[in-house]
Structure formats: structure tokens, C-alpha cells
mmCIF file with all atom_site columns, C-alpha atoms and ligand atoms in Angstrom:
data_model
loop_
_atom_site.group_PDB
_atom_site.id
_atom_site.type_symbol
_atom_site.label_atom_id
_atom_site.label_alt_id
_atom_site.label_comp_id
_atom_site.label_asym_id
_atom_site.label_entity_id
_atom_site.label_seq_id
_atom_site.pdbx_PDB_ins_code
_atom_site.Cartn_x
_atom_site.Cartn_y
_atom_site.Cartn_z
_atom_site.occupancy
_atom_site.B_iso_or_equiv
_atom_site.pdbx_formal_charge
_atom_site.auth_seq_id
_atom_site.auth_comp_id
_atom_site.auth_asym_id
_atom_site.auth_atom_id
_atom_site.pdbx_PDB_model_num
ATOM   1   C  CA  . UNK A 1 1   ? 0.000   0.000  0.000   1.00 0.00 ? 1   UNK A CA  1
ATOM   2   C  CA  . UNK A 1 2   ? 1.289   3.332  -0.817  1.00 0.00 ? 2   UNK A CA  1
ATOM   3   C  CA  . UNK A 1 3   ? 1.160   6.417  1.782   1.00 0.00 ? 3   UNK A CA  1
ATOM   4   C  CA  . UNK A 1 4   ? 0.502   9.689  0.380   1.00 0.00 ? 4   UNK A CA  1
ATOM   5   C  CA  . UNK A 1 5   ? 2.473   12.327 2.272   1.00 0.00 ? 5   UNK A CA  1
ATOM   6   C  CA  . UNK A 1 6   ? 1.845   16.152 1.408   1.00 0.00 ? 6   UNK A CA  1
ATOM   7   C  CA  . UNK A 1 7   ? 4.843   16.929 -0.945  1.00 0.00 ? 7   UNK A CA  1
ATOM   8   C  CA  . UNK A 1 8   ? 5.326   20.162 1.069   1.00 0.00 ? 8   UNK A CA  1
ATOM   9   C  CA  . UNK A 1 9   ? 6.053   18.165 4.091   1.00 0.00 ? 9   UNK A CA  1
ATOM   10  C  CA  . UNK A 1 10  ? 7.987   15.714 2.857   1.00 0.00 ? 10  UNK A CA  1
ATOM   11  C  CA  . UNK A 1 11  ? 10.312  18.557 1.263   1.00 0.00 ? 11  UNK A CA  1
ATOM   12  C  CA  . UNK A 1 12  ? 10.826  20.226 5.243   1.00 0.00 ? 12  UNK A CA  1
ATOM   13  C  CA  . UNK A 1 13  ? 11.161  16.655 7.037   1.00 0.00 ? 13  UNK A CA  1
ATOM   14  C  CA  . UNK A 1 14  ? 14.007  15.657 4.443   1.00 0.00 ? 14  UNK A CA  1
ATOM   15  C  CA  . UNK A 1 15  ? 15.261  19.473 4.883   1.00 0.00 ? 15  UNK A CA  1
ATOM   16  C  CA  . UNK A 1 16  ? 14.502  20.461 1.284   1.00 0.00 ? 16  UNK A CA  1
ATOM   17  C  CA  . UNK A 1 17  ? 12.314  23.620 0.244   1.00 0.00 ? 17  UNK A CA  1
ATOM   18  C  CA  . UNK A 1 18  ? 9.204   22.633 0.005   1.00 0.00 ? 18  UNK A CA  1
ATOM   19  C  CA  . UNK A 1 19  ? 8.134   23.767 -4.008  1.00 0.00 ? 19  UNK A CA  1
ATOM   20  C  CA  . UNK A 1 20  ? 4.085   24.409 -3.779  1.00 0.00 ? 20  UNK A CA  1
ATOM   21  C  CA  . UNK A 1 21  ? 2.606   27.797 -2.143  1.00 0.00 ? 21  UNK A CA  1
ATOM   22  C  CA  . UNK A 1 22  ? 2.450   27.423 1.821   1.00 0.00 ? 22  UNK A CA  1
ATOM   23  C  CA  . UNK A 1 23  ? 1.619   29.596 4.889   1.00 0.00 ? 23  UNK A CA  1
ATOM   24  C  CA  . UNK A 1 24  ? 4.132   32.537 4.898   1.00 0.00 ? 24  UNK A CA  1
ATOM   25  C  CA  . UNK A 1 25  ? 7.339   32.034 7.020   1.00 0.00 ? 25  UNK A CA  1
ATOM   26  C  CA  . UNK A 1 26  ? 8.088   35.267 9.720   1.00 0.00 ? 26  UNK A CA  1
ATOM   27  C  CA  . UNK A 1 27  ? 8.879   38.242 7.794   1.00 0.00 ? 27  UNK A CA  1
ATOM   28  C  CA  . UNK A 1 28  ? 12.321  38.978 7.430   1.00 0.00 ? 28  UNK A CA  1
ATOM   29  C  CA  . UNK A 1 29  ? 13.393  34.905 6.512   1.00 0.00 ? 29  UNK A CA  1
ATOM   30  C  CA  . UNK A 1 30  ? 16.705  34.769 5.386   1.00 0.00 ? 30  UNK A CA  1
ATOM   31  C  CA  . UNK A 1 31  ? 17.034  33.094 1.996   1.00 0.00 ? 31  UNK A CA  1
ATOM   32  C  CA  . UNK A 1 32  ? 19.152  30.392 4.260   1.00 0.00 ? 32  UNK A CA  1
ATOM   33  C  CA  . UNK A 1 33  ? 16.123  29.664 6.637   1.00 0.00 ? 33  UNK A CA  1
ATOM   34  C  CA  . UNK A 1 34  ? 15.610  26.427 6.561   1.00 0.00 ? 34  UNK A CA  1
ATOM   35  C  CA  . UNK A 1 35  ? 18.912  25.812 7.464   1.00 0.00 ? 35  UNK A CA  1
ATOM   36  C  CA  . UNK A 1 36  ? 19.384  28.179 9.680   1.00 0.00 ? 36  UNK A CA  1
ATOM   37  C  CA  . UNK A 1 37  ? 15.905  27.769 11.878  1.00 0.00 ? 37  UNK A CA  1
ATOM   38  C  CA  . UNK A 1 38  ? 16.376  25.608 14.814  1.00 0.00 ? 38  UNK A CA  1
ATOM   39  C  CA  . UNK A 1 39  ? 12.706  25.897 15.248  1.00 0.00 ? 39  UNK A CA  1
ATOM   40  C  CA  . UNK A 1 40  ? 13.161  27.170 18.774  1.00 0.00 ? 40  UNK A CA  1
ATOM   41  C  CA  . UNK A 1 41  ? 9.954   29.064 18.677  1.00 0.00 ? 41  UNK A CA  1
ATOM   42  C  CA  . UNK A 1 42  ? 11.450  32.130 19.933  1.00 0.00 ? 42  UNK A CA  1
ATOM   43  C  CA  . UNK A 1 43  ? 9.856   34.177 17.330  1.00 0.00 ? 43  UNK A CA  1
ATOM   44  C  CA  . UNK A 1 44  ? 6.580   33.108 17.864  1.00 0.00 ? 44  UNK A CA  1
ATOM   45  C  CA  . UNK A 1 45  ? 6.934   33.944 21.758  1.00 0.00 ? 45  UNK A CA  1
ATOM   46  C  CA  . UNK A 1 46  ? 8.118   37.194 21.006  1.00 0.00 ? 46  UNK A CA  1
ATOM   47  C  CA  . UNK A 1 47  ? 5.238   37.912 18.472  1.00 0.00 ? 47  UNK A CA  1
ATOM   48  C  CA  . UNK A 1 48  ? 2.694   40.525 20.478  1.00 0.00 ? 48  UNK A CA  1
ATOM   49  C  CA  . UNK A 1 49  ? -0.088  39.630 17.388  1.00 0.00 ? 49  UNK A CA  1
ATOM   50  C  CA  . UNK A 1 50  ? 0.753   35.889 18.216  1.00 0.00 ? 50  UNK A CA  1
ATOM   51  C  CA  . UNK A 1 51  ? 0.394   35.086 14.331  1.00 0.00 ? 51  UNK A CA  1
ATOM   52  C  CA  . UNK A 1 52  ? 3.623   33.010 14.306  1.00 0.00 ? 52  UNK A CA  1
ATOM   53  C  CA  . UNK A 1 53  ? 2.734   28.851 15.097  1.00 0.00 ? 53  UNK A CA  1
ATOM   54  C  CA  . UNK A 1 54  ? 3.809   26.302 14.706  1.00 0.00 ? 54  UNK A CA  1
ATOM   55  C  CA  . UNK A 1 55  ? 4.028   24.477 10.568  1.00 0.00 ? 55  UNK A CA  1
ATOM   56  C  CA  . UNK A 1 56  ? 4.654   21.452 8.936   1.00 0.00 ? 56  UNK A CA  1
ATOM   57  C  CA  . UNK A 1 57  ? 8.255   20.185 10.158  1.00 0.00 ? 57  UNK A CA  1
ATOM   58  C  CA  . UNK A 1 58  ? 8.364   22.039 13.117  1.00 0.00 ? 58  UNK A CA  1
ATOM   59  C  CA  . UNK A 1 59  ? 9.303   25.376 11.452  1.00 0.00 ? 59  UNK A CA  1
ATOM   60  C  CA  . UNK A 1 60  ? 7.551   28.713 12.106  1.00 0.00 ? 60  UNK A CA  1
ATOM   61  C  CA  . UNK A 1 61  ? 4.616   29.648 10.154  1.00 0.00 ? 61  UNK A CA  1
ATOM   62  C  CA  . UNK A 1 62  ? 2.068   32.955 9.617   1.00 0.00 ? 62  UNK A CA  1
ATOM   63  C  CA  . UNK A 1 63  ? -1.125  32.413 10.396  1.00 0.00 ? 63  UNK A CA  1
ATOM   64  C  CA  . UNK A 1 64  ? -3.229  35.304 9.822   1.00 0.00 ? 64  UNK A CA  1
ATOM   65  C  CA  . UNK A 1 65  ? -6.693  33.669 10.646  1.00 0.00 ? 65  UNK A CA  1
ATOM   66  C  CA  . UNK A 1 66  ? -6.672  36.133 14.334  1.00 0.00 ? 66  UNK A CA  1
ATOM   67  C  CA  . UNK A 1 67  ? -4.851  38.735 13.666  1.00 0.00 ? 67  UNK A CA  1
ATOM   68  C  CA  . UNK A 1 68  ? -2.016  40.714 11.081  1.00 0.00 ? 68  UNK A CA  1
ATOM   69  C  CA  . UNK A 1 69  ? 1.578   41.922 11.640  1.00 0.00 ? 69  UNK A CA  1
ATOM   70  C  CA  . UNK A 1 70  ? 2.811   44.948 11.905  1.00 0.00 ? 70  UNK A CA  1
ATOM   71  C  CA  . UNK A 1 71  ? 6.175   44.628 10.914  1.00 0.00 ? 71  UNK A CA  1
ATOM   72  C  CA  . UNK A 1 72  ? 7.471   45.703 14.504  1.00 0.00 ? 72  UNK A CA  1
ATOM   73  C  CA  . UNK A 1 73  ? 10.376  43.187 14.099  1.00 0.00 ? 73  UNK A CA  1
ATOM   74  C  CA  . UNK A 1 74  ? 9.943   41.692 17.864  1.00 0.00 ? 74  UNK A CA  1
ATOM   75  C  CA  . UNK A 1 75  ? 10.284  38.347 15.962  1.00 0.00 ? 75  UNK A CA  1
ATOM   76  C  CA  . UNK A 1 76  ? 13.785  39.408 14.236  1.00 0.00 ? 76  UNK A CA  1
ATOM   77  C  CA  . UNK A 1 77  ? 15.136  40.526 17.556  1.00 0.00 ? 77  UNK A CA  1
ATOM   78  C  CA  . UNK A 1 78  ? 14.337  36.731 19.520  1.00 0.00 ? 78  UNK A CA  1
ATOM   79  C  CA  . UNK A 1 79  ? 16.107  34.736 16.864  1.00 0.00 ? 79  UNK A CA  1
ATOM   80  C  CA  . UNK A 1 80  ? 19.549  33.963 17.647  1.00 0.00 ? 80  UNK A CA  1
ATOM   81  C  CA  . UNK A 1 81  ? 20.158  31.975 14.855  1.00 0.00 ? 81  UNK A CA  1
ATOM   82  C  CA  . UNK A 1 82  ? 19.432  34.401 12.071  1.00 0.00 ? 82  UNK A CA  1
ATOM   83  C  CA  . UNK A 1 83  ? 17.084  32.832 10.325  1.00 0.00 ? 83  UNK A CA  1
ATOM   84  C  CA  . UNK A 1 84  ? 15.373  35.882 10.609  1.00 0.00 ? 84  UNK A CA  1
ATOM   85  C  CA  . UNK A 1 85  ? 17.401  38.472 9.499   1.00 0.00 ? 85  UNK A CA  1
ATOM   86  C  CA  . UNK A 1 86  ? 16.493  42.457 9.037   1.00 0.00 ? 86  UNK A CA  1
ATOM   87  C  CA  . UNK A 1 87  ? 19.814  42.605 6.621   1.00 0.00 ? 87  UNK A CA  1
ATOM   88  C  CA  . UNK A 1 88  ? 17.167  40.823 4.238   1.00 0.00 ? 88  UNK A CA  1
ATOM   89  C  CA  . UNK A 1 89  ? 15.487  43.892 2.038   1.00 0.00 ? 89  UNK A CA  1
ATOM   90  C  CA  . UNK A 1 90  ? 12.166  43.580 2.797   1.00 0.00 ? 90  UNK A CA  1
ATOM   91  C  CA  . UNK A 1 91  ? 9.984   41.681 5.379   1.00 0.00 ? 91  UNK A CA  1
ATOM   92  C  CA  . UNK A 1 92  ? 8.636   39.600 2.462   1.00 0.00 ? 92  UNK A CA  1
ATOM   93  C  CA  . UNK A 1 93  ? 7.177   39.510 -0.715  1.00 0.00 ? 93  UNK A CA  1
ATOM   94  C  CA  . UNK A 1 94  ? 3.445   37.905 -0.206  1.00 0.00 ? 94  UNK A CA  1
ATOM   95  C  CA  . UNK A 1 95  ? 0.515   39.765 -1.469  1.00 0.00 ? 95  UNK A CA  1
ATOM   96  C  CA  . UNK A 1 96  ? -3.341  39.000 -0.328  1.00 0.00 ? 96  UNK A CA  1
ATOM   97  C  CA  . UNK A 1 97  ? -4.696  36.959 -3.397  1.00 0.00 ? 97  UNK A CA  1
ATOM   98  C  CA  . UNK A 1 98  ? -8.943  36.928 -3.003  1.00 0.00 ? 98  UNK A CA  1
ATOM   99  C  CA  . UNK A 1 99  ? -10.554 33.309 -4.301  1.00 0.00 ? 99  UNK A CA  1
ATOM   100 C  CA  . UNK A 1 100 ? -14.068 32.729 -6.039  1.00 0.00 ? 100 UNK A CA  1
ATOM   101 C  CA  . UNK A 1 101 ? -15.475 32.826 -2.446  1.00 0.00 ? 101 UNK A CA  1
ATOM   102 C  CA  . UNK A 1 102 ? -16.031 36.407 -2.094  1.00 0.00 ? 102 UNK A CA  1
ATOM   103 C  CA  . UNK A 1 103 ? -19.219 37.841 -1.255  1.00 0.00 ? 103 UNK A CA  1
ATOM   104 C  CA  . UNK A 1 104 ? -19.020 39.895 -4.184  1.00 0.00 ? 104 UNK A CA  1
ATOM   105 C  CA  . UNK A 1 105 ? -18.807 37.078 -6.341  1.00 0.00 ? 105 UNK A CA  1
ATOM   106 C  CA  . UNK A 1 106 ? -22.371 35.934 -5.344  1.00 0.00 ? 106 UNK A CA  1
ATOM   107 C  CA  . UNK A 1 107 ? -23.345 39.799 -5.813  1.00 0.00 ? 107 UNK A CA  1
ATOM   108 C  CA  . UNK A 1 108 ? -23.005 40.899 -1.878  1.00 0.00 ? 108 UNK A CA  1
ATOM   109 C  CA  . UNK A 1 109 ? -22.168 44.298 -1.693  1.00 0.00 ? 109 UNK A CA  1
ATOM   110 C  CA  . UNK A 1 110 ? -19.363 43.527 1.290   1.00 0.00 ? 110 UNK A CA  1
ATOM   111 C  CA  . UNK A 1 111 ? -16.492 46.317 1.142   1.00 0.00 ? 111 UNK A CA  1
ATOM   112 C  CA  . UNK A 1 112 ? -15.460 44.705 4.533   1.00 0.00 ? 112 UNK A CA  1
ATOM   113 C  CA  . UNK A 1 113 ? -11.749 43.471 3.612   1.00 0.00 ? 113 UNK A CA  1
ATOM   114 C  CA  . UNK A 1 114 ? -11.027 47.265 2.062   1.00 0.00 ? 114 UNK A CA  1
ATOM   115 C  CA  . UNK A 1 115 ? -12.534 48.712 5.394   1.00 0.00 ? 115 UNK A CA  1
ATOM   116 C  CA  . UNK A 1 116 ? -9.597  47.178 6.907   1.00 0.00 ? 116 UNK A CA  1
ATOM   117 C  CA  . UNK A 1 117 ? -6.578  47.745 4.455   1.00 0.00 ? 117 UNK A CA  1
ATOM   118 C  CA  . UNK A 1 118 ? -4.538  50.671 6.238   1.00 0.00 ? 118 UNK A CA  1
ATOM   119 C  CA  . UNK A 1 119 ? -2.778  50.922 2.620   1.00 0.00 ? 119 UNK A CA  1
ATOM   120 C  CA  . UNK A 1 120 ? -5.768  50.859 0.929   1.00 0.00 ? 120 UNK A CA  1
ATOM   121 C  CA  . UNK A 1 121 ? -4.314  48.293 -1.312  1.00 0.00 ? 121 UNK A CA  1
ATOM   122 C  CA  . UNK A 1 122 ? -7.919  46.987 -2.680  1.00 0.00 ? 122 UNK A CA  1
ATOM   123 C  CA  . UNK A 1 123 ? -10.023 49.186 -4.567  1.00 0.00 ? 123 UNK A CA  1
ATOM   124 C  CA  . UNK A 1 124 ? -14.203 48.232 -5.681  1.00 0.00 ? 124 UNK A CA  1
ATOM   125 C  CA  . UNK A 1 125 ? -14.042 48.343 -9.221  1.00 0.00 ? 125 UNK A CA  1
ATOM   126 C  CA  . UNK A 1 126 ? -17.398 48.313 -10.849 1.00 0.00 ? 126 UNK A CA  1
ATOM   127 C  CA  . UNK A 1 127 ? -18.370 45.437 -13.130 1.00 0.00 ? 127 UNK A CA  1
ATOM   128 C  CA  . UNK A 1 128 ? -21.638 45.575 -15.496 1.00 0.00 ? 128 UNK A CA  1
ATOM   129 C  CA  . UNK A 1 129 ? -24.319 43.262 -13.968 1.00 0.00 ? 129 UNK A CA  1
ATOM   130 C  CA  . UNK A 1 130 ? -22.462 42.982 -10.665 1.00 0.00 ? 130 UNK A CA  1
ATOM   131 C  CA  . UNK A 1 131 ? -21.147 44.608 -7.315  1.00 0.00 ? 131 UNK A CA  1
ATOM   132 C  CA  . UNK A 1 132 ? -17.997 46.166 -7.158  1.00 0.00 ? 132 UNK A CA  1
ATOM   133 C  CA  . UNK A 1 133 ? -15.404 43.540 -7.176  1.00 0.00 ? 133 UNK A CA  1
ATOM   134 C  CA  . UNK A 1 134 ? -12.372 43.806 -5.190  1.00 0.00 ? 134 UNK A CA  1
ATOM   135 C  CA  . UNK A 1 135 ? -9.294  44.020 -6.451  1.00 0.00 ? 135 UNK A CA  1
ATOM   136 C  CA  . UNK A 1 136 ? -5.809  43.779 -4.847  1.00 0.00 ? 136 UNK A CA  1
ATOM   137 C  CA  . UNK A 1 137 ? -2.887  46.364 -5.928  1.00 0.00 ? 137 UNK A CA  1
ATOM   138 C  CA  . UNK A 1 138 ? -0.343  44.069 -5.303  1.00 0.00 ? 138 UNK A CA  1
ATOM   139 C  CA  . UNK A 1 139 ? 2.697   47.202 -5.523  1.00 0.00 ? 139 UNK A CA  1
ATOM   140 C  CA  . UNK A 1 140 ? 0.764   48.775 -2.325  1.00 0.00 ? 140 UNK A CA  1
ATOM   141 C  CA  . UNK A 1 141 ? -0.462  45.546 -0.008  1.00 0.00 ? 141 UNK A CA  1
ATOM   142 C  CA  . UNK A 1 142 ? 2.621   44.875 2.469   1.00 0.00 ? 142 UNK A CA  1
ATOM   143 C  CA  . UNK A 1 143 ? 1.579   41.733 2.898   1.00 0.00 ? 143 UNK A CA  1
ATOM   144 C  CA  . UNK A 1 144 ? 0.025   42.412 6.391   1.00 0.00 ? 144 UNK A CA  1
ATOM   145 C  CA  . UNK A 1 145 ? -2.498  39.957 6.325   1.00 0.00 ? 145 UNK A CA  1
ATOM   146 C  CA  . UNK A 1 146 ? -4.787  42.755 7.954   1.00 0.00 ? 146 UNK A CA  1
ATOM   147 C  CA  . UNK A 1 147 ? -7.782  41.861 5.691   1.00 0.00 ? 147 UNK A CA  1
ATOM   148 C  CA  . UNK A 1 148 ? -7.815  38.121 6.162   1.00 0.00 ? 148 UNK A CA  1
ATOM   149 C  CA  . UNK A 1 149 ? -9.590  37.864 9.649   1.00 0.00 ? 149 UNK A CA  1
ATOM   150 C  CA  . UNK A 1 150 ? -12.088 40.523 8.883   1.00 0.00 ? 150 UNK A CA  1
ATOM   151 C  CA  . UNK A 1 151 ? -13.432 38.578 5.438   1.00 0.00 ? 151 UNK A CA  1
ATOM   152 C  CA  . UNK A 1 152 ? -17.040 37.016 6.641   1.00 0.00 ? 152 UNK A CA  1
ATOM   153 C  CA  . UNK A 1 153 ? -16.580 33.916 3.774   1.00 0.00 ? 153 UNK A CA  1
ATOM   154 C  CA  . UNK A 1 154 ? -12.535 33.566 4.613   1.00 0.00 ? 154 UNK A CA  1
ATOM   155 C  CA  . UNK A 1 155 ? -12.129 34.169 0.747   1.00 0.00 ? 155 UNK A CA  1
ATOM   156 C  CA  . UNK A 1 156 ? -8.127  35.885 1.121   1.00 0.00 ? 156 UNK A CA  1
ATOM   157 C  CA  . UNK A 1 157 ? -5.084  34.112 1.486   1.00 0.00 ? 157 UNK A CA  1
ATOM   158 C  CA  . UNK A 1 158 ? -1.605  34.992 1.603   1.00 0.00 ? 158 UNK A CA  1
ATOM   159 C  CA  . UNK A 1 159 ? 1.010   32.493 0.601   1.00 0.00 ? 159 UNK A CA  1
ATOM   160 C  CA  . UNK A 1 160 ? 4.434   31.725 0.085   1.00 0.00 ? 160 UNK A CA  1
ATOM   161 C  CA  . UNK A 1 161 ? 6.074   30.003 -3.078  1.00 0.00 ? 161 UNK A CA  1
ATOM   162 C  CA  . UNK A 1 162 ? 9.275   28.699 -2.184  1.00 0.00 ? 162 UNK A CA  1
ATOM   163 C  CA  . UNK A 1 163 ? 12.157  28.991 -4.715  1.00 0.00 ? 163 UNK A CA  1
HETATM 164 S  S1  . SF4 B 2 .   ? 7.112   41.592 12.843  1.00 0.00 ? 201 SF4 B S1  1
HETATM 165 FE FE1 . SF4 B 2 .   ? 6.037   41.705 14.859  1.00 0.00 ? 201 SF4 B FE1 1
HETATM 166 S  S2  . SF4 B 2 .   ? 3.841   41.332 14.379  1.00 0.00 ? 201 SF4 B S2  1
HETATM 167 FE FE2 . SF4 B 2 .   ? 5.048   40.680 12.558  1.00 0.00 ? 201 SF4 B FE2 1
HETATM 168 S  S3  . SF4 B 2 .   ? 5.379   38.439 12.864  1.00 0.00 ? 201 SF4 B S3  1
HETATM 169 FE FE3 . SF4 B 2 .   ? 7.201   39.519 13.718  1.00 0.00 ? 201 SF4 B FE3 1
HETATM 170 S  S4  . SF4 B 2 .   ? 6.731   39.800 15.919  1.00 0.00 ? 201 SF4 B S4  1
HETATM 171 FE FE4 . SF4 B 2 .   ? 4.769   39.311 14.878  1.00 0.00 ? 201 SF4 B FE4 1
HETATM 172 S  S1  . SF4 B 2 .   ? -14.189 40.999 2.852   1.00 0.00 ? 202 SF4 B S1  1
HETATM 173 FE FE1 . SF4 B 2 .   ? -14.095 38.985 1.820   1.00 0.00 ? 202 SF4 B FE1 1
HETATM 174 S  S2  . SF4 B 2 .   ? -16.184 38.672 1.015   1.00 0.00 ? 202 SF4 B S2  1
HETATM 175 FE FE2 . SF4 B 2 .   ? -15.992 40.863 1.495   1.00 0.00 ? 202 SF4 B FE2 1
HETATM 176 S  S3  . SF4 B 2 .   ? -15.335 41.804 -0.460  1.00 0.00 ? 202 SF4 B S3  1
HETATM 177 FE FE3 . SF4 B 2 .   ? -13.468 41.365 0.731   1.00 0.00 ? 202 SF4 B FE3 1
HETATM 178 S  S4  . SF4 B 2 .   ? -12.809 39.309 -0.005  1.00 0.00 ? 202 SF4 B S4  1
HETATM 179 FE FE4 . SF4 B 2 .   ? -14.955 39.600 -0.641  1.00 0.00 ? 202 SF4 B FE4 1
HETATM 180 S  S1  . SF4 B 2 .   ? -2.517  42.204 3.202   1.00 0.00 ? 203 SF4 B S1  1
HETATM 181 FE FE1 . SF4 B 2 .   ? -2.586  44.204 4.261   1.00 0.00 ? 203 SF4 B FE1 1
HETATM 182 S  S2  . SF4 B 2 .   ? -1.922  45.693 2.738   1.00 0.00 ? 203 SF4 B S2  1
HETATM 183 FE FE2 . SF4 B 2 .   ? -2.442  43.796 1.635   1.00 0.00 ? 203 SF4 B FE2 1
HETATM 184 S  S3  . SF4 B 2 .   ? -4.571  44.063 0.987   1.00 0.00 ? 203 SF4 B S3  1
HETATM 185 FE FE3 . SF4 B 2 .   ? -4.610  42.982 2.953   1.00 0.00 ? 203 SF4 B FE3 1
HETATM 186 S  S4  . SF4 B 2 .   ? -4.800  44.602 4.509   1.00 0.00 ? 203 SF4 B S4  1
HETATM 187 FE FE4 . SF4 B 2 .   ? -4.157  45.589 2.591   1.00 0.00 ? 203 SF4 B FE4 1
#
């Protein structure tokens, strides 16, 4: 009998990248992180959103479901190893991608995930025969993941490709 085992998972227990989009790592990952994390859990101790748990392999994970970051770099400070790093550029590069879920979609008139954008990153654009359909400038969103929690049909995700 053959066991299937998540190909993302397999890649982290055997050490390799894993290669299909997964739940963001902290911000500031160095491109050495997976060698680098000890998967103390530091970070997510020192996280005052508490959006860092615990992911597949034991390594840190964003989970945005409760709450969003705001890129105070409490996390970078608590990791000794430098897996987090603030010599990296830029916290990360994720952007909030909306699926076929969205209230809109079935011609709600929700505006609730722009309410919540600080960067007002999604603008309502109209459509003929629908609602205003949001749509994410991806040069403005930060990647904060402030939007997610607020959705009412959990239609926005942020994830990470790993190259
Ligand atoms: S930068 Fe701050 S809010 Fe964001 S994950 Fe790190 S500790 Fe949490
Ligand atoms: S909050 Fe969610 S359901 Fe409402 S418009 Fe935004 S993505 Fe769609
Ligand atoms: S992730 Fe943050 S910046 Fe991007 S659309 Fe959502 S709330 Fe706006």
C-alpha cells in the first residue's frame, strides 16, 4: 500500500524547500532559513499579534486567521540563529490573493476586507451586472495579512512560493 504524504512536508522533514505555495514564514526569513531555523519558537513567543505557530516540520509559520503583523520586528530581535534576518530587504514579498469565495462574487455588496486595508491596497471596481469587485494592488499591499480575519466567507489568502 502506498502512503501519500503532502509533498510540502515531505520537502521540510528531508530538509529540502518545500516547491508548492504554503503559509508565509516570519517576515524577514533569510534566503538560508531552513537551514538556519532551529525551530526554537522564539519568534513566535516574542510575536505581540501571536500570528507566528507552529508548521509542517516544526518550522515557524504565519497564520493570519486572528490577527495581522505589523512589521514591529519583535520576531527578528528573539532569533539567535538568524534565520530571521532584518539585513534581508524587505519583510517579504506575499501579497493577499482573493478566491471565487467572495461575497461579491455571489453579488453581496461587502467592502469589509477594504474597510480594513490601512494601505488601501484593494479598490471596488465596478463590473456591469455585478457589485464592485475587489481588487488587490499588489505594488501597495505589504503583505500584512490585515484583511484576512475581517473577510465574513474567509475568501483571502496569503502564501508563500518557495524557490
Ligand atoms: S514583525 Fe512583529 S507582528 Fe510581525 S510576525 Fe514579527 S513579531 Fe509578529
Ligand atoms: S471581505 Fe471577503 S467577502 Fe468581502 S469583499 Fe473582501 S474578499 Fe470579498
Ligand atoms: S494584506 Fe494588508 S496591505 Fe495587503 S490588501 Fe490585505 S490589509 Fe491591505
Amino acid at each position: 500500500m502506498t502512503i501519500a504524504v503532502d509533498p510540502s512536508r515531505r520537502n521540510l522533514l528531508f530538509g529540502r524547500r518545500p516547491q508548492t505555495p504554503m503559509a508565509p514564514r516570519p517576515p524577514w526569513a533569510s534566503p538560508a532559513f531552513f537551514s538556519l531555523c532551529s525551530r526554537c519558537g522564539d519568534c513566535a513567543s516574542a510575536c505581540p499579534s501571536q500570528i507566528i505557530k507552529v508548521g509542517d516540520g516544526g518550522f515557524p509559520k504565519v497564520d493570519f486567521s486572528h490577527g495581522e503583523c505589523t512589521f514591529c520586528g519583535d520576531c527578528v530581535s528573539a532569533c539567535q540563529s538568524k534565520a530571521l534576518d532584518t539585513q534581508v530587504d524587505s519583510p517579504w514579498q506575499i501579497h493577499a490573493q482573493i478566491d471565487a469565495s467572495c461575497l461579491a462574487e455571489r453579488g453581496v455588496d461587502c467592502r469589509i476586507c477594504g474597510e480594513a486595508c490601512d494601505q488601501q491596497a484593494i479598490r471596488f471596481q465596478l463590473a456591469v451586472g455585478k457589485v464592485a469587485q475587489p481588487v488587490i494592488n499588489t505594488e501597495q499591499c505589504t503583505g500584512c495579512g490585515a484583511c484576512v480575519a475581517p473577510c465574513p466567507s474567509n475568501s483571502i489568502r496569503l502564501l508563500e512560493l518557495i524557490t
